[in-house]
Amino acid sequence: MYDTRMCALGDHLSYTAGVNMQMLVPLMIGKLTAGIAAAVLAWIVMRAGTGRAGQA
């Protein structure tokens, strides 16, 4: 059930916790913000391309 993305997230969290525990919340906020921004950007790009399918 686990894949490399989950391992990478766990590795990043454990490293950050080992270096500075106070950075865990800002790290997760940044990761969630970046993920949401990436999903919105992908949706905008895909939506912009739907009207041009079939045109040469």
mmCIF file of N, CA and C in Angstrom:
data_model
loop_
_atom_site.group_PDB
_atom_site.id
_atom_site.type_symbol
_atom_site.label_atom_id
_atom_site.label_comp_id
_atom_site.label_asym_id
_atom_site.label_seq_id
_atom_site.Cartn_x
_atom_site.Cartn_y
_atom_site.Cartn_z
ATOM 1 N N MET A 1 0.820 -1.200 0.000
ATOM 2 C CA MET A 1 0.000 0.000 0.000
ATOM 3 C C MET A 1 0.860 1.259 0.000
ATOM 4 N N TYR A 2 2.037 1.188 0.591
ATOM 5 C CA TYR A 2 2.917 2.351 0.622
ATOM 6 C C TYR A 2 3.679 2.467 -0.688
ATOM 7 N N ASP A 3 3.959 3.658 -1.099
ATOM 8 C CA ASP A 3 4.811 3.855 -2.266
ATOM 9 C C ASP A 3 5.914 4.845 -1.914
ATOM 10 N N THR A 4 6.738 5.184 -2.885
ATOM 11 C CA THR A 4 7.910 6.021 -2.605
ATOM 12 C C THR A 4 7.540 7.429 -2.173
ATOM 13 N N ARG A 5 6.378 7.926 -2.575
ATOM 14 C CA ARG A 5 5.992 9.279 -2.159
ATOM 15 C C ARG A 5 5.761 9.347 -0.658
ATOM 16 N N MET A 6 5.147 8.321 -0.105
ATOM 17 C CA MET A 6 4.913 8.302 1.342
ATOM 18 C C MET A 6 6.230 8.166 2.095
ATOM 19 N N CYS A 7 7.144 7.359 1.556
ATOM 20 C CA CYS A 7 8.456 7.213 2.203
ATOM 21 C C CYS A 7 9.211 8.531 2.161
ATOM 22 N N ALA A 8 9.119 9.240 1.039
ATOM 23 C CA ALA A 8 9.817 10.523 0.921
ATOM 24 C C ALA A 8 9.249 11.536 1.911
ATOM 25 N N LEU A 9 7.939 11.546 2.087
ATOM 26 C CA LEU A 9 7.326 12.456 3.061
ATOM 27 C C LEU A 9 7.767 12.098 4.478
ATOM 28 N N GLY A 10 7.771 10.816 4.797
ATOM 29 C CA GLY A 10 8.205 10.383 6.124
ATOM 30 C C GLY A 10 9.666 10.699 6.386
ATOM 31 N N ASP A 11 10.503 10.499 5.376
ATOM 32 C CA ASP A 11 11.925 10.823 5.524
ATOM 33 C C ASP A 11 12.123 12.313 5.760
ATOM 34 N N HIS A 12 11.399 13.127 5.011
ATOM 35 C CA HIS A 12 11.522 14.575 5.146
ATOM 36 C C HIS A 12 11.051 15.027 6.532
ATOM 37 N N LEU A 13 9.935 14.466 6.984
ATOM 38 C CA LEU A 13 9.422 14.818 8.312
ATOM 39 C C LEU A 13 10.371 14.383 9.421
ATOM 40 N N SER A 14 10.913 13.174 9.315
ATOM 41 C CA SER A 14 11.800 12.694 10.379
ATOM 42 C C SER A 14 13.106 13.475 10.409
ATOM 43 N N TYR A 15 13.623 13.843 9.248
ATOM 44 C CA TYR A 15 14.846 14.651 9.225
ATOM 45 C C TYR A 15 14.589 16.020 9.856
ATOM 46 N N THR A 16 13.485 16.645 9.478
ATOM 47 C CA THR A 16 13.153 17.960 10.026
ATOM 48 C C THR A 16 12.935 17.879 11.535
ATOM 49 N N ALA A 17 12.281 16.835 11.993
ATOM 50 C CA ALA A 17 12.058 16.663 13.431
ATOM 51 C C ALA A 17 13.375 16.480 14.168
ATOM 52 N N GLY A 18 14.315 15.800 13.545
ATOM 53 C CA GLY A 18 15.610 15.596 14.175
ATOM 54 C C GLY A 18 16.431 16.863 14.257
ATOM 55 N N VAL A 19 16.274 17.733 13.271
ATOM 56 C CA VAL A 19 17.052 18.974 13.240
ATOM 57 C C VAL A 19 16.386 20.052 14.090
ATOM 58 N N ASN A 20 15.078 20.259 13.889
ATOM 59 C CA ASN A 20 14.380 21.335 14.599
ATOM 60 C C ASN A 20 12.890 20.995 14.673
ATOM 61 N N MET A 21 12.429 20.585 15.838
ATOM 62 C CA MET A 21 11.027 20.185 16.011
ATOM 63 C C MET A 21 10.042 21.315 15.728
ATOM 64 N N GLN A 22 10.463 22.548 15.941
ATOM 65 C CA GLN A 22 9.556 23.681 15.750
ATOM 66 C C GLN A 22 9.247 23.936 14.281
ATOM 67 N N MET A 23 9.976 23.306 13.375
ATOM 68 C CA MET A 23 9.747 23.524 11.948
ATOM 69 C C MET A 23 8.755 22.539 11.338
ATOM 70 N N LEU A 24 8.215 21.604 12.123
ATOM 71 C CA LEU A 24 7.294 20.613 11.568
ATOM 72 C C LEU A 24 5.993 21.237 11.068
ATOM 73 N N VAL A 25 5.404 22.125 11.841
ATOM 74 C CA VAL A 25 4.141 22.753 11.423
ATOM 75 C C VAL A 25 4.347 23.632 10.189
ATOM 76 N N PRO A 26 5.362 24.507 10.147
ATOM 77 C CA PRO A 26 5.580 25.274 8.919
ATOM 78 C C PRO A 26 5.885 24.387 7.706
ATOM 79 N N LEU A 27 6.579 23.276 7.935
ATOM 80 C CA LEU A 27 6.871 22.346 6.845
ATOM 81 C C LEU A 27 5.583 21.763 6.275
ATOM 82 N N MET A 28 4.688 21.313 7.139
ATOM 83 C CA MET A 28 3.431 20.730 6.670
ATOM 84 C C MET A 28 2.534 21.773 6.015
ATOM 85 N N ILE A 29 2.523 22.987 6.549
ATOM 86 C CA ILE A 29 1.739 24.056 5.923
ATOM 87 C C ILE A 29 2.275 24.344 4.526
ATOM 88 N N GLY A 30 3.586 24.397 4.393
ATOM 89 C CA GLY A 30 4.197 24.635 3.086
ATOM 90 C C GLY A 30 3.907 23.517 2.104
ATOM 91 N N LYS A 31 3.975 22.276 2.561
ATOM 92 C CA LYS A 31 3.699 21.139 1.683
ATOM 93 C C LYS A 31 2.234 21.129 1.242
ATOM 94 N N LEU A 32 1.318 21.393 2.155
ATOM 95 C CA LEU A 32 -0.099 21.435 1.795
ATOM 96 C C LEU A 32 -0.402 22.585 0.840
ATOM 97 N N THR A 33 0.187 23.748 1.100
ATOM 98 C CA THR A 33 -0.017 24.901 0.224
ATOM 99 C C THR A 33 0.514 24.618 -1.174
ATOM 100 N N ALA A 34 1.697 24.039 -1.259
ATOM 101 C CA ALA A 34 2.282 23.721 -2.563
ATOM 102 C C ALA A 34 1.455 22.672 -3.298
ATOM 103 N N GLY A 35 0.955 21.683 -2.586
ATOM 104 C CA GLY A 35 0.131 20.658 -3.213
ATOM 105 C C GLY A 35 -1.176 21.211 -3.751
ATOM 106 N N ILE A 36 -1.824 22.062 -2.980
ATOM 107 C CA ILE A 36 -3.076 22.674 -3.429
ATOM 108 C C ILE A 36 -2.821 23.593 -4.615
ATOM 109 N N ALA A 37 -1.747 24.385 -4.555
ATOM 110 C CA ALA A 37 -1.410 25.280 -5.666
ATOM 111 C C ALA A 37 -1.111 24.484 -6.932
ATOM 112 N N ALA A 38 -0.422 23.360 -6.810
ATOM 113 C CA ALA A 38 -0.118 22.524 -7.972
ATOM 114 C C ALA A 38 -1.393 21.940 -8.575
ATOM 115 N N ALA A 39 -2.318 21.507 -7.730
ATOM 116 C CA ALA A 39 -3.574 20.954 -8.230
ATOM 117 C C ALA A 39 -4.403 22.023 -8.936
ATOM 118 N N VAL A 40 -4.458 23.217 -8.377
ATOM 119 C CA VAL A 40 -5.206 24.314 -9.005
ATOM 120 C C VAL A 40 -4.566 24.703 -10.332
ATOM 121 N N LEU A 41 -3.251 24.808 -10.369
ATOM 122 C CA LEU A 41 -2.558 25.152 -11.608
ATOM 123 C C LEU A 41 -2.782 24.085 -12.677
ATOM 124 N N ALA A 42 -2.718 22.814 -12.303
ATOM 125 C CA ALA A 42 -2.970 21.737 -13.263
ATOM 126 C C ALA A 42 -4.397 21.805 -13.789
ATOM 127 N N TRP A 43 -5.347 22.104 -12.916
ATOM 128 C CA TRP A 43 -6.741 22.215 -13.344
ATOM 129 C C TRP A 43 -6.913 23.370 -14.329
ATOM 130 N N ILE A 44 -6.267 24.513 -14.047
ATOM 131 C CA ILE A 44 -6.364 25.677 -14.934
ATOM 132 C C ILE A 44 -5.754 25.364 -16.291
ATOM 133 N N VAL A 45 -4.587 24.738 -16.297
ATOM 134 C CA VAL A 45 -3.919 24.411 -17.557
ATOM 135 C C VAL A 45 -4.747 23.416 -18.362
ATOM 136 N N MET A 46 -5.284 22.401 -17.716
ATOM 137 C CA MET A 46 -6.090 21.410 -18.432
ATOM 138 C C MET A 46 -7.394 22.011 -18.933
ATOM 139 N N ARG A 47 -7.971 22.894 -18.159
ATOM 140 C CA ARG A 47 -9.224 23.523 -18.579
ATOM 141 C C ARG A 47 -8.991 24.450 -19.761
ATOM 142 N N ALA A 48 -7.865 25.143 -19.780
ATOM 143 C CA ALA A 48 -7.559 26.057 -20.878
ATOM 144 C C ALA A 48 -7.334 25.299 -22.178
ATOM 145 N N GLY A 49 -6.892 24.065 -22.114
ATOM 146 C CA GLY A 49 -6.607 23.296 -23.318
ATOM 147 C C GLY A 49 -7.793 22.537 -23.870
ATOM 148 N N THR A 50 -8.928 22.478 -23.182
ATOM 149 C CA THR A 50 -10.051 21.663 -23.643
ATOM 150 C C THR A 50 -10.733 22.234 -24.870
ATOM 151 N N GLY A 51 -10.739 23.511 -25.063
ATOM 152 C CA GLY A 51 -11.406 24.102 -26.217
ATOM 153 C C GLY A 51 -10.622 23.981 -27.509
ATOM 154 N N ARG A 52 -9.377 23.586 -27.446
ATOM 155 C CA ARG A 52 -8.534 23.535 -28.635
ATOM 156 C C ARG A 52 -8.345 22.126 -29.177
ATOM 157 N N ALA A 53 -8.934 21.158 -28.577
ATOM 158 C CA ALA A 53 -8.773 19.785 -29.068
ATOM 159 C C ALA A 53 -9.440 19.648 -30.430
ATOM 160 N N GLY A 54 -8.742 19.081 -31.373
ATOM 161 C CA GLY A 54 -9.289 18.885 -32.713
ATOM 162 C C GLY A 54 -8.978 20.010 -33.675
ATOM 163 N N GLN A 55 -8.461 21.124 -33.200
ATOM 164 C CA GLN A 55 -8.081 22.214 -34.094
ATOM 165 C C GLN A 55 -6.646 22.019 -34.538
ATOM 166 N N ALA A 56 -6.383 22.303 -35.804
ATOM 167 C CA ALA A 56 -5.017 22.119 -36.323
ATOM 168 C C ALA A 56 -4.260 23.415 -36.338
#
